[in-house]
Coordinates of C-alpha atoms in Angstrom, one line a residue:
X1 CA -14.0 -2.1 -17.8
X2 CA -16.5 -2.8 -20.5
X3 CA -16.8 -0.5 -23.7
X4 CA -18.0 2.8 -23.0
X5 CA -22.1 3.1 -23.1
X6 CA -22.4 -0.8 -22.9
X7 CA -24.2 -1.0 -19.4
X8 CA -25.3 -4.6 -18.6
X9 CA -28.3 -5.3 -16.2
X10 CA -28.9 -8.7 -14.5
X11 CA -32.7 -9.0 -14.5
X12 CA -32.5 -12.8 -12.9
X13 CA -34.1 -13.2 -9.7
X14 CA -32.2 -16.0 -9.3
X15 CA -29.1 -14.7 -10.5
X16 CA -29.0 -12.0 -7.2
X17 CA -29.8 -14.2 -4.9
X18 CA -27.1 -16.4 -6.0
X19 CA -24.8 -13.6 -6.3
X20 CA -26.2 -12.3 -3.0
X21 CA -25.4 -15.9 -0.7
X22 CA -21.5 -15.3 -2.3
X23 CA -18.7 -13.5 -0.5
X24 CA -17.3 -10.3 -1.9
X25 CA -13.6 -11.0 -2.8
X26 CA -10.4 -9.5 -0.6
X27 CA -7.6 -8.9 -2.9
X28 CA -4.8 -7.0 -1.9
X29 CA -3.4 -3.6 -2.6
X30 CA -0.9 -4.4 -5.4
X31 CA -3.9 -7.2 -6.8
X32 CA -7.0 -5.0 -7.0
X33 CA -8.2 -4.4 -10.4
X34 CA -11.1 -1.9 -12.2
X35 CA -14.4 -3.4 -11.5
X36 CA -18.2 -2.3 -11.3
X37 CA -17.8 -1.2 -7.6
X38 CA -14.9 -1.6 -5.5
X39 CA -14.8 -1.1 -1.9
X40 CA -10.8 0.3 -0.3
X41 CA -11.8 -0.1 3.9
X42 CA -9.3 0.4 6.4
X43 CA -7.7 3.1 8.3
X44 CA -4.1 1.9 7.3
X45 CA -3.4 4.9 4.7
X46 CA -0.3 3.5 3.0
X47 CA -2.3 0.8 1.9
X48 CA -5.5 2.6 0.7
X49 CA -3.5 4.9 -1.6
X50 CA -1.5 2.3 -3.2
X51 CA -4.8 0.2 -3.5
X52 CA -6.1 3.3 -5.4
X53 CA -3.3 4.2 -7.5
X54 CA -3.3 0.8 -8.6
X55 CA -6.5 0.5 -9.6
X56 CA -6.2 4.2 -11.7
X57 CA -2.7 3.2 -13.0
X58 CA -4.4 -0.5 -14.7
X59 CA -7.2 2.1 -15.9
X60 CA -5.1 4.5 -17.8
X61 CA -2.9 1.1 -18.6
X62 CA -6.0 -0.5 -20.6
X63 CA -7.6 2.9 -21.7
X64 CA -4.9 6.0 -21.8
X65 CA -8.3 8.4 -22.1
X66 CA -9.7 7.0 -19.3
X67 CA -11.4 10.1 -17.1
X68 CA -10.5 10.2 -13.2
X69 CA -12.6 12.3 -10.5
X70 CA -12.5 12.3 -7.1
X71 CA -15.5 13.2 -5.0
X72 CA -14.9 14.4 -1.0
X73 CA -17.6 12.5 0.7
X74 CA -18.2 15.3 3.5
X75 CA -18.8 17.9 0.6
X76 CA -20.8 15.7 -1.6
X77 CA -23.7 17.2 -3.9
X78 CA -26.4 15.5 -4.9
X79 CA -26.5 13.7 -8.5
X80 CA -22.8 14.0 -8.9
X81 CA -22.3 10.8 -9.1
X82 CA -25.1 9.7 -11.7
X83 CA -23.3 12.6 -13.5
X84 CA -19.8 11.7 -13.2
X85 CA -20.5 8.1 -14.4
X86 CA -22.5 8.7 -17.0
X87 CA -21.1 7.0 -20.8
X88 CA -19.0 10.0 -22.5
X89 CA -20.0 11.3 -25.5
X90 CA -16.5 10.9 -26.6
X91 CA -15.9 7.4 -24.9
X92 CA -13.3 6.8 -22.9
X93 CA -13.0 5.0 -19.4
X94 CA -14.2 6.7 -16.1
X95 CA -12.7 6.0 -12.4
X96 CA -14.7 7.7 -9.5
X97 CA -13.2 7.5 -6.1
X98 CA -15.6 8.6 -3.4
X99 CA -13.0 9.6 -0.5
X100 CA -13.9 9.6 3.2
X101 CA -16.8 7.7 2.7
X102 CA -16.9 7.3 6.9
X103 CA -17.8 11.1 6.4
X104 CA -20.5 10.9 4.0
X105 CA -23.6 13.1 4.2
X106 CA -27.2 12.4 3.7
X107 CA -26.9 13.5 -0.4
X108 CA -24.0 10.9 -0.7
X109 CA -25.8 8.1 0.9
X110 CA -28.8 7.9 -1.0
X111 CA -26.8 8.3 -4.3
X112 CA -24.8 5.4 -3.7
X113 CA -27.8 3.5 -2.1
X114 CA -29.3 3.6 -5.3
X115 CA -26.1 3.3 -7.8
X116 CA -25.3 0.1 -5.9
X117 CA -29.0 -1.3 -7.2
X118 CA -27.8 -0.9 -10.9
X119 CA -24.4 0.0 -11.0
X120 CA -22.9 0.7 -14.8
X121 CA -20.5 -1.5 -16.0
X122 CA -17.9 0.9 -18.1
X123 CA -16.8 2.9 -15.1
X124 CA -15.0 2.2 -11.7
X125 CA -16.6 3.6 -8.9
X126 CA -13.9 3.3 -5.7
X127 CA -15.6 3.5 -2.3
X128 CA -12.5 4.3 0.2
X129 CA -14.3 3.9 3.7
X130 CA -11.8 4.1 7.2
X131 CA -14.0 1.2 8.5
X132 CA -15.7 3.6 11.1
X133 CA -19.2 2.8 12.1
X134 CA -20.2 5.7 10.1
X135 CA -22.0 4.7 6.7
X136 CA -21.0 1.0 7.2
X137 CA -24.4 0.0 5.5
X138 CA -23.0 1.6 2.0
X139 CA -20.1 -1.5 2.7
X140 CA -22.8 -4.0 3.8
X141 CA -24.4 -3.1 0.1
X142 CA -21.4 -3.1 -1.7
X143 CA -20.5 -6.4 -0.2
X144 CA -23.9 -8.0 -1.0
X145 CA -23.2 -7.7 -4.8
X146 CA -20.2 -8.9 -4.4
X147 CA -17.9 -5.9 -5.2
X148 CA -13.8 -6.4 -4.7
X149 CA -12.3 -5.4 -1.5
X150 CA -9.1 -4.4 -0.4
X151 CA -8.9 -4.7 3.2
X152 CA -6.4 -1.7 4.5
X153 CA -6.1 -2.4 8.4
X154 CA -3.6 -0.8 10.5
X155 CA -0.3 -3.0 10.5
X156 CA 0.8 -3.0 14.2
X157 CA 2.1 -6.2 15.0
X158 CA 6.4 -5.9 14.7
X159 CA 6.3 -9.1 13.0
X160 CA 3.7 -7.7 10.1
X161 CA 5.6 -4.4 9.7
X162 CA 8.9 -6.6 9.5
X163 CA 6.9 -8.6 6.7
X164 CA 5.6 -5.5 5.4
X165 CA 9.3 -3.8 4.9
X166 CA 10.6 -7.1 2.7
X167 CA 7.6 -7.1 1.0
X168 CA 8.3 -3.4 -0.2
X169 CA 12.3 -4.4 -1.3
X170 CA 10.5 -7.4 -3.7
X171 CA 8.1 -5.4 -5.3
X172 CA 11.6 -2.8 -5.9
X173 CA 13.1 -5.9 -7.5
X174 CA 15.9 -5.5 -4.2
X175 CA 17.4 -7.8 -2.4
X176 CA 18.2 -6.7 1.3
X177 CA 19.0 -9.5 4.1
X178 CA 16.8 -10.2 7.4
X179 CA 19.1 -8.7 9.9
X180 CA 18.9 -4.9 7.5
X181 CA 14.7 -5.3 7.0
X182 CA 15.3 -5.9 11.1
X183 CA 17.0 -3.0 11.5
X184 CA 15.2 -0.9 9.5
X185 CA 12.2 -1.2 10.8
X186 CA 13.5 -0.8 14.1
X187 CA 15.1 2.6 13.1
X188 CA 11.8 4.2 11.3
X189 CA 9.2 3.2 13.9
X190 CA 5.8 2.7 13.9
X191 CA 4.4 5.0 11.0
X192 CA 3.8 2.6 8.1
X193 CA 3.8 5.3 6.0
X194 CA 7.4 6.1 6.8
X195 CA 8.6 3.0 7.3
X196 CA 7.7 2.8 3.0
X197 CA 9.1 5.8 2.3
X198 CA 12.3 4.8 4.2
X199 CA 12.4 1.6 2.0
X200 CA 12.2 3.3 -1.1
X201 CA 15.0 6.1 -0.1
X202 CA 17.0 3.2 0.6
X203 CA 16.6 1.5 -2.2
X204 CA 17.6 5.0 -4.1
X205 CA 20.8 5.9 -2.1
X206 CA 22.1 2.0 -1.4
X207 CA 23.2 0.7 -4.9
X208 CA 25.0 -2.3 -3.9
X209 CA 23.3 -6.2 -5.1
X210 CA 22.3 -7.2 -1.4
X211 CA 21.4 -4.5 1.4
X212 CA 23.1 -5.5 4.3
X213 CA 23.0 -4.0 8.0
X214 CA 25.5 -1.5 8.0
X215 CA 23.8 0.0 5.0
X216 CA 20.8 0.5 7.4
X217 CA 23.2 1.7 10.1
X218 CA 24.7 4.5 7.6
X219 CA 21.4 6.1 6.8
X220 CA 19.3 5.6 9.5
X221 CA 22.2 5.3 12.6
X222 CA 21.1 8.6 14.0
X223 CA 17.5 7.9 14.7
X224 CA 16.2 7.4 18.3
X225 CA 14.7 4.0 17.5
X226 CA 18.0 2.8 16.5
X227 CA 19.7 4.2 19.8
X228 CA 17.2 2.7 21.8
X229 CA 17.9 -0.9 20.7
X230 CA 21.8 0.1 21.2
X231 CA 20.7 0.7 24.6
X232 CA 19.6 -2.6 24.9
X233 CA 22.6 -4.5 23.3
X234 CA 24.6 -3.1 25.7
X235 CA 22.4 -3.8 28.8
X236 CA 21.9 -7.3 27.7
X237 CA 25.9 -7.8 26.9
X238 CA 26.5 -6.4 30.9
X239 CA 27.9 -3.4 29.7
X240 CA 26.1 -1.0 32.1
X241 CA 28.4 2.1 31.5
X242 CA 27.9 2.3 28.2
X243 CA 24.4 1.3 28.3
X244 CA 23.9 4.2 30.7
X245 CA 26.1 6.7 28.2
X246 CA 23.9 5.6 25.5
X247 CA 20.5 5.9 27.5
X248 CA 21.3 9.3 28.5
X249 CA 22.4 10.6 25.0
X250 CA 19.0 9.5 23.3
X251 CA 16.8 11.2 26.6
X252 CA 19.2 14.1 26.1
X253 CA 18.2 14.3 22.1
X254 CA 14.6 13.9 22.7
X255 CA 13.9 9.9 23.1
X256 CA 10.5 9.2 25.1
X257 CA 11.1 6.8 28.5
X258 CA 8.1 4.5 26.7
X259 CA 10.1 3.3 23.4
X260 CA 13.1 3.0 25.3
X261 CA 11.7 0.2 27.6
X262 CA 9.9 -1.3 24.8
X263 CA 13.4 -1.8 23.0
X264 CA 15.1 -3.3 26.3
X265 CA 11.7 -5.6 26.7
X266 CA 12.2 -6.9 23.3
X267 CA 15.1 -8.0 23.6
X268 CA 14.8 -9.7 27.2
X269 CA 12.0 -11.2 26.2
X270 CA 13.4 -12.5 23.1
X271 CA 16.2 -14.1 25.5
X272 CA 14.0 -15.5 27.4
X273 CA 11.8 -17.0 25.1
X274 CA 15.2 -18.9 23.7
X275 CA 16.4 -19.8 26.9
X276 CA 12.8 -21.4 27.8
X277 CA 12.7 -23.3 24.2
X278 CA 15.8 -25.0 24.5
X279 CA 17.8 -27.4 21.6
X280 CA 16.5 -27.4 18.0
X281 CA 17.2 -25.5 14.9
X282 CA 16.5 -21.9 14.7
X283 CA 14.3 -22.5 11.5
X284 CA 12.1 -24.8 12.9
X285 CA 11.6 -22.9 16.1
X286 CA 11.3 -19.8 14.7
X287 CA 7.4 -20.3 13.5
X288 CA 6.3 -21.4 17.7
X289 CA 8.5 -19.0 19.1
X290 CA 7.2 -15.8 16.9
X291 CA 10.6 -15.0 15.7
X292 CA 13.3 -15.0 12.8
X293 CA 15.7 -17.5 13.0
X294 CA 18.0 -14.9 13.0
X295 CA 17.0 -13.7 15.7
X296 CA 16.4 -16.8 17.4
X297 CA 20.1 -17.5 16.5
X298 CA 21.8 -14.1 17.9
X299 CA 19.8 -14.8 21.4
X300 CA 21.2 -17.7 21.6
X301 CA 25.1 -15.7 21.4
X302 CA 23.6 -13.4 23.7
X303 CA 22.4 -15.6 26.5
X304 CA 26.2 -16.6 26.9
X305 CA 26.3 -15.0 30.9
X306 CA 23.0 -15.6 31.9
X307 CA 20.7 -18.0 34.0
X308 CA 17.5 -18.3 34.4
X309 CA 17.5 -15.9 37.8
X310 CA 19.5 -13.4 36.2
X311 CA 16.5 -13.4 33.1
X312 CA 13.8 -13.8 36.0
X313 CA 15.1 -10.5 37.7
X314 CA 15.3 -8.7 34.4
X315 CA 12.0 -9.5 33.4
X316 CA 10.7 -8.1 37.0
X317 CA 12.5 -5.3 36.3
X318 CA 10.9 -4.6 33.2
X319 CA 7.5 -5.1 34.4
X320 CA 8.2 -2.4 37.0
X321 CA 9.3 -0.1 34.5
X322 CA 6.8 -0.4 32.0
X323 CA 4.4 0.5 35.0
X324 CA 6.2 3.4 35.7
X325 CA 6.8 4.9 32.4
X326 CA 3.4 4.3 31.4
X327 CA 2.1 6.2 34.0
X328 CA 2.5 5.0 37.1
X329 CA 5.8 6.4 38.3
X330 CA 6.6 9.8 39.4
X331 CA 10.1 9.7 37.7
X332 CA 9.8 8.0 34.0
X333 CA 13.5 9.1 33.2
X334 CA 14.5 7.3 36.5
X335 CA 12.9 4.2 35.9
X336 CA 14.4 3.8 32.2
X337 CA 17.6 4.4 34.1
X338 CA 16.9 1.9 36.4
X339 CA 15.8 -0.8 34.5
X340 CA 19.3 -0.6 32.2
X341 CA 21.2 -1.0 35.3
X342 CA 19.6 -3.7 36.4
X343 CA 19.1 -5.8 33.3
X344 CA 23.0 -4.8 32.5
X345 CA 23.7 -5.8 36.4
X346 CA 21.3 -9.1 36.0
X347 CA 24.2 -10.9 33.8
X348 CA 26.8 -12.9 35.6

């Protein structure tokens, strides 16, 4: 951020339009820097508030005086923002973060309407929009003079959450192997959010050079993500007793029928997606396939047993059950059941 009271103007005509035809930058969370304007949209809330607390923490780094406010888009009152970025007497830096911006009223529109026209240059305003419909034109003017953007959409895809996990142990300075991110993630579930906060109380609690699996296993062997892809190993392996044991210990201690199946599908279809791809190195499958080569290397120990009508009857199976669970059986419980039984059974 420039000095404070220096506010420069761009009177060019040709300047805007130049500046107008360019796209707004994406940087991500950890990257972002204090600028002018700078636009945090996504619903993914993990992300936002690390793209924030970034950009404050380079703020105070550069200027330890530097003035923070945070404005409630819903609650907004008019001029507040004219106010709150306004040069200090006293100097000093200023971050505003406008929060909820999806939620903004009529006041809050028309003050950053008109702020985005002639924005001042020694403060950081942060515009942190969910990406709703709502107020997307305040984005569509933020964009058009190019302000920095931090895109903070949901991470659903396993792979991405897997990536997601690592990326949290390198920025810790931590090494941890593929087969622990793996199971991590595989333990926490699908809140991002808790997934990071997993990382870093592992990272806290495990102080040896390299993570390994049965660190994971130690902390995080109790949840019912983790029991659910036990259930699975042990229906893949044919062990149907203990699969069933298993099954019946995680419904007993509050596991839903849905994750369950998901965690058995995973791992069929991971089988089968080996067993279809045939000879070649794990590494340079792994990309086409959409797996680790870890991964693509323990399915091939575990298809020891099967043929391709034993995976055929298991992947029936599975269709059936996802149906039902999802839905479209009377009995969820009973198909869960029935799907370990027969995927267990399904192995010569």
């Amino acid at each position: 951020m420039a000095a404070a009271g220096a506010r420069s103007r761009s009177t060019s005509k040709s300047a805007s339009k130049s500046a107008s035809k360019a796209k707004n930058p994406i940087v991500g969370p950890d990257e972002v820097r204090p600028a002018p304007v700078l636009l945090v949209v996504g619903a993914e809330g993990v992300l936002a508030d690390r793209a924030v607390s970034t950009v404050l923490a380079a703020a105070r780094a550069a200027d330890p005086e530097t003035e923070v406010e945070r404005m409630e888009a819903a609650g907004y009152l008019a001029g507040k923002l004219s106010v709150a970025t306004s040069p200090s007497l006293f100097g000093g830096g200023k971050v505003v973060v406008l929060e909820n911006v999806e939620q903004a009223n009529e006041a809050l529109v028309t003050d950053v309407t008109a702020y985005l026209r002639d924005p001042a240059q020694d403060a950081c305003v942060v515009i942190r929009h969910s990406g709703a419909l709502r107020a997307r034109p305040l984005l569509e003017a933020a964009r058009a003079i190019n302000a920095p953007e931090v895109s903070c959409q949901p991470i659903t895809r396993d792979d991405e959450k897997v990536e997601f996990a690592a990326d949290e142990f390198r920025r810790g300075g931590r090494k941890i192997t593929p087969a622990a991110v793996r199971a991590l993630v595989d333990a926490v579930g699908n809140d991002l959010r808790e997934l990071s906060a997993s990382c870093s109380q592992l990272m806290a609690d495990d102080e040896t050079a390299r993570i390994d699996v049965d660190s994971v296993e130690r902390y995080f062997g109790g949840r019912v993500e983790v029991t659910g892809f036990k259930v699975a190993d042990a229906a893949v392996a044919g062990h149907a007793e203990e699969a069933l044991v298993l099954l019946r210990h995680a419904l007993a201690t509050g596991a839903d029928p849905v994750p369950l199946v998901a965690a058995v599908a995973m791992k069929v279809r991971g089988l089968a997606k080996v067993s279809a791809a045939g000879r070649g190195s794990s590494a340079s499958m792994a990309k086409s396939l959409g797996m680790a080569p870890w991964q693509i290397d323990r399915a091939r120990r575990e298809l020891n047993g099967w043929d391709e009508s034993g995976l055929a009857t298991a992947v029936m199976a599975l269709a059936e059950a996802d149906a039902a669970v999802k839905g479209g059986g009377r009995d969820p419980v009973y198909a869960v059941e029935r799907l370990v039984l027969t995927v267990a059974r399904s192995r010569r």
